[in-house]
Amino acid sequence: MLVITCVVGAAKYIPIMTTTLPMYPWTDGEGEEGWFEGIDLSFDTWKYDEEMPFDDAELVWQELLDRLVEEDVNLTTEQQRIVRPIFDRLWATYANKKGELAPGPEAPPVLDQLTPDTTDVDLTNQSITAIPEGVFNLPNLRRLALDGLSMLPDQVGELDTLEELDLSKAALTGLPATIGRLAQLRILRLYGYKLHSLPEQLGDLVSLQTLQLSYLSIPLPDSVENLRSLTDLDLSYLNYDRPAELPPVVNRLSALRRLSLANARLTTIPDDILALTSLEELDLTCSVIPRLDRLPDLAQLPHLRILRFSGGSTPAQRHHLLDSVWPITTLEELYLDRWGEQKIGGRVVRPALTTLPDDAFTRTPRLRRLDLSFNELTTLPESLYGLTHLEYINLSHTKLDAATVDRLRKALPELHIDLNSSKRG
């Protein structure tokens, strides 16, 4: 059982584990200043559960948001952007205790265990300030994970067998130009909220397939368009500190199959994104801000199978953006959760999503998974009952009555229906 203590708007600093979360200024999306004073995540009170997703911070984050909603607390987009980086760092620290709580896979060797046969080195939570010299003498090193560094040494370019470099727990201010020498590198992960610049040599990583650049608030070098093998790009929390445009170079990555713009502060999603004709998964979770008024014709992406378009806590009425979703005939998974009512100072700034067009799913016959949770739906569209390939639907935290749910069960008897916390009569 998970135990979470949340305090919002308290008139004091809120302790989080052994630190304090100071007061942060924020705006409500319409220019009105306010003060967000913190949330006590109380990870140290979470009791071990074998189902607890230690390796998936996103699931834990959503669990936290869900429980806040159950307590009638809806964090605004600005509040989420302030808390999320702190949450990620704290959760990473806490999740690393899982070996003390439950048996898990054997940890990769650390300093005193390195041998010429070592392929995987994880130096996170080792209190290092520099990469140990012994790491550069490992002829078979394939994966390296680091934290505690603000800058990588030029010597990192000598790790010519490296296939994965995980810097997601390091607060880097930059990358050396020698990063471009890692010809075998397939996966690069790092957080960008402290980055001052990225080298043009990033575009020399000819084998790179996965690039995670969460919290990036600086320009992407134009050389990134040379990453012809790149299929997975994570730009979640892009421009987390201010609204901005999608870097044009992204639209030139023709091999991309997955693009995450979750929680990105984009003023527009340009039509140029339609040039990504290999795209199979697009994540726009909580990316709707007041300035975003339209979506491109996503139905023109011929291979788009998965679309994540959570409404989040944007204070703007943007239900009309959903009209761009219904024509996407190739969809197999669709996530349209959290388009509920939003208030600021007791004033409704976004009404709840209570209905969908009856023909909403007429053109999406391939759907296998559908998430409509945290919407105040009182009915289901007629076209939904005809989705014969649907395997799973999340209707939790909706207002559907028992008769509607029973009809859905009869129409699609093999369908798994998640009704956790739905208000059914």
Coordinates of N, CA and C in Angstrom, one line a residue, residues 17 42 64 107 118 175 179 219 351 412:
M17 N 11.9 14.6 2.5 CA 12.9 13.8 3.0 C 13.8 14.6 3.9
S42 N 6.8 12.7 0.8 CA 7.0 11.7 1.9 C 7.3 10.3 1.3
L64 N 0.9 9.9 -8.1 CA 0.8 11.1 -7.2 C -0.3 12.0 -7.7
A107 N 23.2 -5.9 -9.2 CA 23.7 -4.5 -9.6 C 24.9 -4.6 -10.5
T118 N 34.2 -6.4 -17.9 CA 33.1 -5.6 -17.5 C 32.5 -4.9 -18.7
L175 N 28.3 19.3 -22.7 CA 28.9 18.1 -23.2 C 30.2 18.5 -23.9
I179 N 32.3 14.0 -27.6 CA 31.2 13.1 -27.5 C 30.9 12.6 -28.9
P219 N 18.8 25.9 -27.4 CA 18.6 25.4 -28.8 C 19.3 24.1 -29.0
P351 N -14.0 24.3 -18.6 CA -15.1 23.4 -18.2 C -14.7 22.0 -18.4
L412 N -19.0 -5.4 -26.2 CA -17.6 -5.9 -26.3 C -17.3 -6.8 -25.2

